[in-house]
mmCIF file with all atom_site columns, C-alpha atoms in Angstrom:
data_model
loop_
_atom_site.group_PDB
_atom_site.id
_atom_site.type_symbol
_atom_site.label_atom_id
_atom_site.label_alt_id
_atom_site.label_comp_id
_atom_site.label_asym_id
_atom_site.label_entity_id
_atom_site.label_seq_id
_atom_site.pdbx_PDB_ins_code
_atom_site.Cartn_x
_atom_site.Cartn_y
_atom_site.Cartn_z
_atom_site.occupancy
_atom_site.B_iso_or_equiv
_atom_site.pdbx_formal_charge
_atom_site.auth_seq_id
_atom_site.auth_comp_id
_atom_site.auth_asym_id
_atom_site.auth_atom_id
_atom_site.pdbx_PDB_model_num
ATOM 1  C CA . MET A 1 1  ? -9.875  -1.206  -16.140 1.00 0.00 ? 1  MET A CA 1
ATOM 2  C CA . ALA A 1 2  ? -10.204 -3.641  -13.280 1.00 0.00 ? 2  ALA A CA 1
ATOM 3  C CA . ILE A 1 3  ? -10.536 -7.345  -13.815 1.00 0.00 ? 3  ILE A CA 1
ATOM 4  C CA . THR A 1 4  ? -13.313 -9.252  -12.082 1.00 0.00 ? 4  THR A CA 1
ATOM 5  C CA . ASN A 1 5  ? -13.072 -12.520 -10.202 1.00 0.00 ? 5  ASN A CA 1
ATOM 6  C CA . GLU A 1 6  ? -15.277 -14.096 -12.860 1.00 0.00 ? 6  GLU A CA 1
ATOM 7  C CA . GLN A 1 7  ? -12.811 -13.074 -15.579 1.00 0.00 ? 7  GLN A CA 1
ATOM 8  C CA . ILE A 1 8  ? -9.905  -14.532 -13.618 1.00 0.00 ? 8  ILE A CA 1
ATOM 9  C CA . ALA A 1 9  ? -11.852 -17.755 -13.127 1.00 0.00 ? 9  ALA A CA 1
ATOM 10 C CA . ARG A 1 10 ? -12.525 -17.875 -16.864 1.00 0.00 ? 10 ARG A CA 1
ATOM 11 C CA . ILE A 1 11 ? -8.819  -17.335 -17.650 1.00 0.00 ? 11 ILE A CA 1
ATOM 12 C CA . ASN A 1 12 ? -7.964  -20.267 -15.383 1.00 0.00 ? 12 ASN A CA 1
ATOM 13 C CA . ALA A 1 13 ? -10.693 -22.459 -16.874 1.00 0.00 ? 13 ALA A CA 1
ATOM 14 C CA . LEU A 1 14 ? -9.452  -21.770 -20.387 1.00 0.00 ? 14 LEU A CA 1
ATOM 15 C CA . ALA A 1 15 ? -5.860  -22.505 -19.339 1.00 0.00 ? 15 ALA A CA 1
ATOM 16 C CA . ARG A 1 16 ? -6.904  -25.863 -17.874 1.00 0.00 ? 16 ARG A CA 1
ATOM 17 C CA . LYS A 1 17 ? -8.939  -26.721 -20.964 1.00 0.00 ? 17 LYS A CA 1
ATOM 18 C CA . LYS A 1 18 ? -6.048  -25.748 -23.250 1.00 0.00 ? 18 LYS A CA 1
ATOM 19 C CA . LYS A 1 19 ? -3.748  -28.176 -21.428 1.00 0.00 ? 19 LYS A CA 1
ATOM 20 C CA . ALA A 1 20 ? -6.319  -30.966 -21.340 1.00 0.00 ? 20 ALA A CA 1
ATOM 21 C CA . GLU A 1 21 ? -7.895  -30.902 -24.786 1.00 0.00 ? 21 GLU A CA 1
ATOM 22 C CA . GLY A 1 22 ? -7.098  -27.696 -26.620 1.00 0.00 ? 22 GLY A CA 1
ATOM 23 C CA . LEU A 1 23 ? -9.179  -24.638 -27.404 1.00 0.00 ? 23 LEU A CA 1
ATOM 24 C CA . THR A 1 24 ? -11.356 -23.622 -30.329 1.00 0.00 ? 24 THR A CA 1
ATOM 25 C CA . SER A 1 25 ? -10.469 -20.494 -32.283 1.00 0.00 ? 25 SER A CA 1
ATOM 26 C CA . GLU A 1 26 ? -13.231 -18.592 -30.449 1.00 0.00 ? 26 GLU A CA 1
ATOM 27 C CA . GLU A 1 27 ? -11.844 -19.701 -27.079 1.00 0.00 ? 27 GLU A CA 1
ATOM 28 C CA . LEU A 1 28 ? -8.319  -18.707 -28.122 1.00 0.00 ? 28 LEU A CA 1
ATOM 29 C CA . ALA A 1 29 ? -9.598  -15.241 -29.024 1.00 0.00 ? 29 ALA A CA 1
ATOM 30 C CA . GLU A 1 30 ? -11.466 -15.004 -25.713 1.00 0.00 ? 30 GLU A CA 1
ATOM 31 C CA . GLN A 1 31 ? -8.349  -16.101 -23.832 1.00 0.00 ? 31 GLN A CA 1
ATOM 32 C CA . ALA A 1 32 ? -6.247  -13.458 -25.584 1.00 0.00 ? 32 ALA A CA 1
ATOM 33 C CA . THR A 1 33 ? -8.795  -10.746 -24.764 1.00 0.00 ? 33 THR A CA 1
ATOM 34 C CA . LEU A 1 34 ? -9.004  -11.788 -21.115 1.00 0.00 ? 34 LEU A CA 1
ATOM 35 C CA . ARG A 1 35 ? -5.223  -11.924 -20.813 1.00 0.00 ? 35 ARG A CA 1
ATOM 36 C CA . ARG A 1 36 ? -4.953  -8.386  -22.238 1.00 0.00 ? 36 ARG A CA 1
ATOM 37 C CA . ILE A 1 37 ? -7.532  -7.151  -19.713 1.00 0.00 ? 37 ILE A CA 1
ATOM 38 C CA . TYR A 1 38 ? -5.566  -8.854  -16.909 1.00 0.00 ? 38 TYR A CA 1
ATOM 39 C CA . ILE A 1 39 ? -2.224  -7.395  -18.022 1.00 0.00 ? 39 ILE A CA 1
ATOM 40 C CA . ASP A 1 40 ? -3.704  -3.900  -18.373 1.00 0.00 ? 40 ASP A CA 1
ATOM 41 C CA . SER A 1 41 ? -5.184  -4.203  -14.883 1.00 0.00 ? 41 SER A CA 1
ATOM 42 C CA . VAL A 1 42 ? -1.839  -5.247  -13.368 1.00 0.00 ? 42 VAL A CA 1
ATOM 43 C CA . LYS A 1 43 ? -0.051  -2.396  -15.150 1.00 0.00 ? 43 LYS A CA 1
ATOM 44 C CA . ALA A 1 44 ? -2.617  0.153   -13.944 1.00 0.00 ? 44 ALA A CA 1
ATOM 45 C CA . ASN A 1 45 ? -2.328  -1.088  -10.345 1.00 0.00 ? 45 ASN A CA 1
ATOM 46 C CA . PHE A 1 46 ? 1.461   -0.979  -10.502 1.00 0.00 ? 46 PHE A CA 1
ATOM 47 C CA . ARG A 1 47 ? 1.451   2.525   -11.985 1.00 0.00 ? 47 ARG A CA 1
ATOM 48 C CA . SER A 1 48 ? -0.897  3.680   -9.236  1.00 0.00 ? 48 SER A CA 1
ATOM 49 C CA . GLN A 1 49 ? 1.429   2.301   -6.553  1.00 0.00 ? 49 GLN A CA 1
ATOM 50 C CA . VAL A 1 50 ? 4.541   3.827   -8.107  1.00 0.00 ? 50 VAL A CA 1
ATOM 51 C CA . GLU A 1 51 ? 2.879   7.216   -8.487  1.00 0.00 ? 51 GLU A CA 1
ATOM 52 C CA . THR A 1 52 ? 2.255   7.415   -4.718  1.00 0.00 ? 52 THR A CA 1
ATOM 53 C CA . ILE A 1 53 ? 5.881   6.793   -3.702  1.00 0.00 ? 53 ILE A CA 1
ATOM 54 C CA . LYS A 1 54 ? 7.839   9.471   -1.887  1.00 0.00 ? 54 LYS A CA 1
ATOM 55 C CA . VAL A 1 55 ? 11.606  8.909   -1.781  1.00 0.00 ? 55 VAL A CA 1
ATOM 56 C CA . ILE A 1 56 ? 13.448  10.154  1.316   1.00 0.00 ? 56 ILE A CA 1
ATOM 57 C CA . ASP A 1 57 ? 17.248  10.236  1.627   1.00 0.00 ? 57 ASP A CA 1
ATOM 58 C CA . GLU A 1 58 ? 18.207  8.175   4.690   1.00 0.00 ? 58 GLU A CA 1
ATOM 59 C CA . LYS A 1 59 ? 21.122  10.414  5.683   1.00 0.00 ? 59 LYS A CA 1
ATOM 60 C CA . THR A 1 60 ? 19.641  13.861  5.208   1.00 0.00 ? 60 THR A CA 1
ATOM 61 C CA . GLY A 1 61 ? 15.936  13.197  5.545   1.00 0.00 ? 61 GLY A CA 1
ATOM 62 C CA . GLU A 1 62 ? 15.366  15.194  2.340   1.00 0.00 ? 62 GLU A CA 1
ATOM 63 C CA . ASP A 1 63 ? 12.692  14.392  -0.194  1.00 0.00 ? 63 ASP A CA 1
ATOM 64 C CA . VAL A 1 64 ? 14.639  13.138  -3.230  1.00 0.00 ? 64 VAL A CA 1
ATOM 65 C CA . THR A 1 65 ? 11.656  12.008  -5.264  1.00 0.00 ? 65 THR A CA 1
ATOM 66 C CA . PRO A 1 66 ? 12.432  12.417  -8.976  1.00 0.00 ? 66 PRO A CA 1
ATOM 67 C CA . GLU A 1 67 ? 10.976  15.594  -10.512 1.00 0.00 ? 67 GLU A CA 1
ATOM 68 C CA . LYS A 1 68 ? 9.044   13.618  -13.112 1.00 0.00 ? 68 LYS A CA 1
ATOM 69 C CA . LEU A 1 69 ? 7.249   11.718  -10.361 1.00 0.00 ? 69 LEU A CA 1
ATOM 70 C CA . LYS A 1 70 ? 6.652   14.898  -8.364  1.00 0.00 ? 70 LYS A CA 1
ATOM 71 C CA . LYS A 1 71 ? 5.016   16.428  -11.438 1.00 0.00 ? 71 LYS A CA 1
ATOM 72 C CA . ILE A 1 72 ? 2.683   13.430  -11.835 1.00 0.00 ? 72 ILE A CA 1
ATOM 73 C CA . GLN A 1 73 ? 1.811   13.569  -8.149  1.00 0.00 ? 73 GLN A CA 1
ATOM 74 C CA . LYS A 1 74 ? 1.023   17.311  -8.398  1.00 0.00 ? 74 LYS A CA 1
ATOM 75 C CA . GLU A 1 75 ? -1.234  16.645  -11.405 1.00 0.00 ? 75 GLU A CA 1
ATOM 76 C CA . ASN A 1 76 ? -3.076  14.011  -9.356  1.00 0.00 ? 76 ASN A CA 1
ATOM 77 C CA . GLY A 1 77 ? -3.437  16.342  -6.364  1.00 0.00 ? 77 GLY A CA 1
ATOM 78 C CA . MET A 1 78 ? -1.034  14.426  -4.114  1.00 0.00 ? 78 MET A CA 1
ATOM 79 C CA . ARG A 1 79 ? 1.466   17.274  -3.693  1.00 0.00 ? 79 ARG A CA 1
ATOM 80 C CA . ASP A 1 80 ? 1.303   21.013  -3.124  1.00 0.00 ? 80 ASP A CA 1
#
């Protein structure tokens, strides 16, 4: 799940308000939900980047990508 610019702006607004005057219980719940969405988005982006990595041995030029990663890449159609 991707996070929108509006959600990021709202996270920042709630953070500023929390520092300045505090948040209501509804705002605290909203902040927690938005933070979870943000964290899940970062994790998904990171996973996507890691799953596209191909590891090559500098000395031999061989593909030394771990088998577990190769399997994931095959499942996603990135390898033969």
